[in-house]
Amino acid sequence: MNIIIERASEDDAIEIIKVRNKSFYEDFLDFGECPGYNISIDEMKKKIQKFVIYKISVDGKIIGDISIDIRENYFWIGCLEIIPEFQNFGIGTEVLKFIEEKHPEAKIWGLETPAQNYRNCCFYEKMGFVKVKDTQQSEKITLRTYEKINKN
């Protein structure tokens, strides 16, 4: 499997939306809401302009992306998703290692994921992220905030 991780451009907006919709569909069904699900093309283009977004491709097909909001030395991961048929192949692990190597200036990495999504929580903890807090977002969703101190 040939995995390529590179900066996304506005030309990638439609494909990234399709990937996010496919990746976050189950969360949307489970929780009735998901900020990464079903966003407009204009909104996606604005995100590509505002944040650092890397597209993840396998054999020329976009299968995921990761977005980073750089706040001085604090780097916030807004989304990391891989479409279901490419999950459990170590791609997420490779992507997190890539961004940490690409951005050694980050002192702290942060992110949120639904606390009810056991798989996500286990993945981030395996990657060295530590639970900081839980915040009740709605009746159905508790968001778990994770952080990881960069050891560079």
Tab-separated table of C-alpha atoms in Angstrom:
chain	number	residue	atom	x	y	z
A	1	MET	CA	0.000	0.000	0.000
A	2	ASN	CA	1.534	3.293	-1.141
A	3	ILE	CA	0.471	6.015	1.342
A	4	ILE	CA	1.087	9.663	0.444
A	5	ILE	CA	0.509	12.482	2.941
A	6	GLU	CA	0.611	15.984	1.459
A	7	ARG	CA	-0.939	19.424	1.898
A	8	ALA	CA	-4.482	19.684	0.623
A	9	SER	CA	-5.545	22.435	-1.758
A	10	GLU	CA	-8.957	23.924	-2.471
A	11	ASP	CA	-9.144	21.555	-5.460
A	12	ASP	CA	-9.343	18.686	-2.943
A	13	ALA	CA	-12.364	20.124	-1.080
A	14	ILE	CA	-15.048	17.923	-2.650
A	15	GLU	CA	-13.080	14.699	-2.173
A	16	ILE	CA	-12.250	15.585	1.442
A	17	ILE	CA	-15.943	16.251	2.143
A	18	LYS	CA	-16.820	12.820	0.695
A	19	VAL	CA	-14.151	11.187	2.868
A	20	ARG	CA	-15.339	12.992	6.005
A	21	ASN	CA	-18.975	12.105	5.318
A	22	LYS	CA	-18.085	8.445	4.854
A	23	SER	CA	-15.808	8.422	7.909
A	24	PHE	CA	-18.128	10.289	10.285
A	25	TYR	CA	-21.452	8.782	9.169
A	26	GLU	CA	-21.612	6.322	12.087
A	27	ASP	CA	-20.866	9.089	14.613
A	28	PHE	CA	-23.591	11.205	13.033
A	29	LEU	CA	-26.077	8.327	13.345
A	30	ASP	CA	-25.011	7.496	16.910
A	31	PHE	CA	-24.977	11.049	18.259
A	32	GLY	CA	-27.272	12.962	15.897
A	33	GLU	CA	-24.500	15.484	15.290
A	34	CYS	CA	-20.902	15.601	14.161
A	35	PRO	CA	-19.024	18.808	13.295
A	36	GLY	CA	-16.971	17.093	10.568
A	37	TYR	CA	-20.018	15.619	8.831
A	38	ASN	CA	-21.829	17.139	5.844
A	39	ILE	CA	-20.056	20.494	5.633
A	40	SER	CA	-20.427	22.691	2.555
A	41	ILE	CA	-17.827	23.107	-0.183
A	42	ASP	CA	-17.360	26.776	0.766
A	43	GLU	CA	-16.815	25.852	4.416
A	44	MET	CA	-14.277	23.183	3.437
A	45	LYS	CA	-12.398	25.626	1.198
A	46	LYS	CA	-12.255	28.122	4.088
A	47	LYS	CA	-10.858	25.400	6.354
A	48	ILE	CA	-8.199	24.551	3.766
A	49	GLN	CA	-7.192	28.234	3.656
A	50	LYS	CA	-7.249	28.739	7.429
A	51	PHE	CA	-5.762	25.487	8.765
A	52	VAL	CA	-2.964	23.131	7.833
A	53	ILE	CA	-4.770	20.223	6.191
A	54	TYR	CA	-2.974	17.166	4.907
A	55	LYS	CA	-4.758	14.775	2.588
A	56	ILE	CA	-3.989	11.086	2.933
A	57	SER	CA	-3.950	9.163	-0.340
A	58	VAL	CA	-3.507	5.528	-1.262
A	59	ASP	CA	-2.819	4.711	-4.896
A	60	GLY	CA	-3.946	8.211	-5.940
A	61	LYS	CA	-7.264	8.096	-4.046
A	62	ILE	CA	-7.909	10.379	-1.047
A	63	ILE	CA	-8.848	8.110	1.860
A	64	GLY	CA	-8.522	10.551	4.768
A	65	ASP	CA	-7.222	13.851	6.053
A	66	ILE	CA	-5.920	15.541	9.146
A	67	SER	CA	-6.441	19.212	9.982
A	68	ILE	CA	-4.261	21.208	12.334
A	69	ASP	CA	-4.967	24.600	13.883
A	70	ILE	CA	-1.597	26.083	14.802
A	71	ARG	CA	-1.857	28.276	17.912
A	72	GLU	CA	1.755	29.306	18.536
A	73	ASN	CA	3.312	26.249	20.227
A	74	TYR	CA	-0.043	24.511	20.769
A	75	PHE	CA	-1.151	22.477	17.763
A	76	TRP	CA	-4.820	21.461	17.763
A	77	ILE	CA	-5.893	18.466	15.670
A	78	GLY	CA	-9.377	19.353	14.451
A	79	CYS	CA	-10.056	16.216	12.432
A	80	LEU	CA	-8.284	12.985	11.691
A	81	GLU	CA	-10.243	10.471	9.717
A	82	ILE	CA	-9.636	7.496	7.495
A	83	ILE	CA	-12.497	5.931	5.521
A	84	PRO	CA	-13.673	2.674	7.118
A	85	GLU	CA	-12.276	0.280	4.515
A	86	PHE	CA	-8.751	1.623	5.146
A	87	GLN	CA	-8.940	1.568	8.955
A	88	ASN	CA	-6.914	-0.908	11.028
A	89	PHE	CA	-3.940	-0.876	8.641
A	90	GLY	CA	-1.759	1.473	10.724
A	91	ILE	CA	-2.458	4.510	8.537
A	92	GLY	CA	-3.634	6.692	11.454
A	93	THR	CA	-0.463	5.816	13.355
A	94	GLU	CA	1.636	6.727	10.328
A	95	VAL	CA	-0.221	10.040	9.921
A	96	LEU	CA	0.300	11.089	13.556
A	97	LYS	CA	3.994	10.203	13.351
A	98	PHE	CA	4.227	12.197	10.108
A	99	ILE	CA	2.727	15.381	11.565
A	100	GLU	CA	4.877	15.161	14.685
A	101	GLU	CA	8.007	14.875	12.524
A	102	LYS	CA	6.782	17.590	10.127
A	103	HIS	CA	6.043	20.006	12.995
A	104	PRO	CA	8.797	19.630	15.623
A	105	GLU	CA	8.050	23.201	16.762
A	106	ALA	CA	4.812	21.980	18.395
A	107	LYS	CA	5.198	21.917	22.173
A	108	ILE	CA	1.759	20.422	22.843
A	109	TRP	CA	-0.658	18.553	20.585
A	110	GLY	CA	-4.345	18.670	21.529
A	111	LEU	CA	-7.577	17.159	20.237
A	112	GLU	CA	-11.127	16.170	21.151
A	113	THR	CA	-13.014	12.982	20.404
A	114	PRO	CA	-16.306	11.590	21.680
A	115	ALA	CA	-15.625	9.840	24.991
A	116	GLN	CA	-18.166	7.233	23.906
A	117	ASN	CA	-15.980	6.313	20.915
A	118	TYR	CA	-13.873	3.716	22.707
A	119	ARG	CA	-11.844	2.890	19.609
A	120	ASN	CA	-10.733	6.500	19.093
A	121	CYS	CA	-9.861	6.913	22.774
A	122	CYS	CA	-7.752	3.722	22.768
A	123	PHE	CA	-5.983	4.823	19.575
A	124	TYR	CA	-5.014	8.250	20.917
A	125	GLU	CA	-3.900	6.810	24.256
A	126	LYS	CA	-1.775	4.235	22.397
A	127	MET	CA	-0.188	7.163	20.534
A	128	GLY	CA	0.819	8.848	23.808
A	129	PHE	CA	-2.070	11.281	24.276
A	130	VAL	CA	-3.292	11.780	27.843
A	131	LYS	CA	-6.865	12.559	28.875
A	132	VAL	CA	-7.133	16.130	30.149
A	133	LYS	CA	-10.878	16.519	30.684
A	134	ASP	CA	-14.365	15.452	29.661
A	135	THR	CA	-16.946	18.049	28.642
A	136	GLN	CA	-20.644	17.291	28.235
A	137	GLN	CA	-21.530	18.743	24.823
A	138	SER	CA	-25.097	17.441	24.600
A	139	GLU	CA	-27.307	14.716	26.044
A	140	LYS	CA	-25.626	12.185	23.760
A	141	ILE	CA	-22.042	13.426	23.493
A	142	THR	CA	-19.275	13.864	26.011
A	143	LEU	CA	-16.145	15.250	24.387
A	144	ARG	CA	-12.857	13.962	25.737
A	145	THR	CA	-9.897	16.334	25.416
A	146	TYR	CA	-6.471	14.786	24.983
A	147	GLU	CA	-3.020	16.343	24.957
A	148	LYS	CA	0.446	15.115	24.166
A	149	ILE	CA	3.644	16.911	25.153
A	150	ASN	CA	6.228	16.970	22.371
A	151	LYS	CA	9.442	15.462	23.709
A	152	ASN	CA	11.726	17.055	21.097
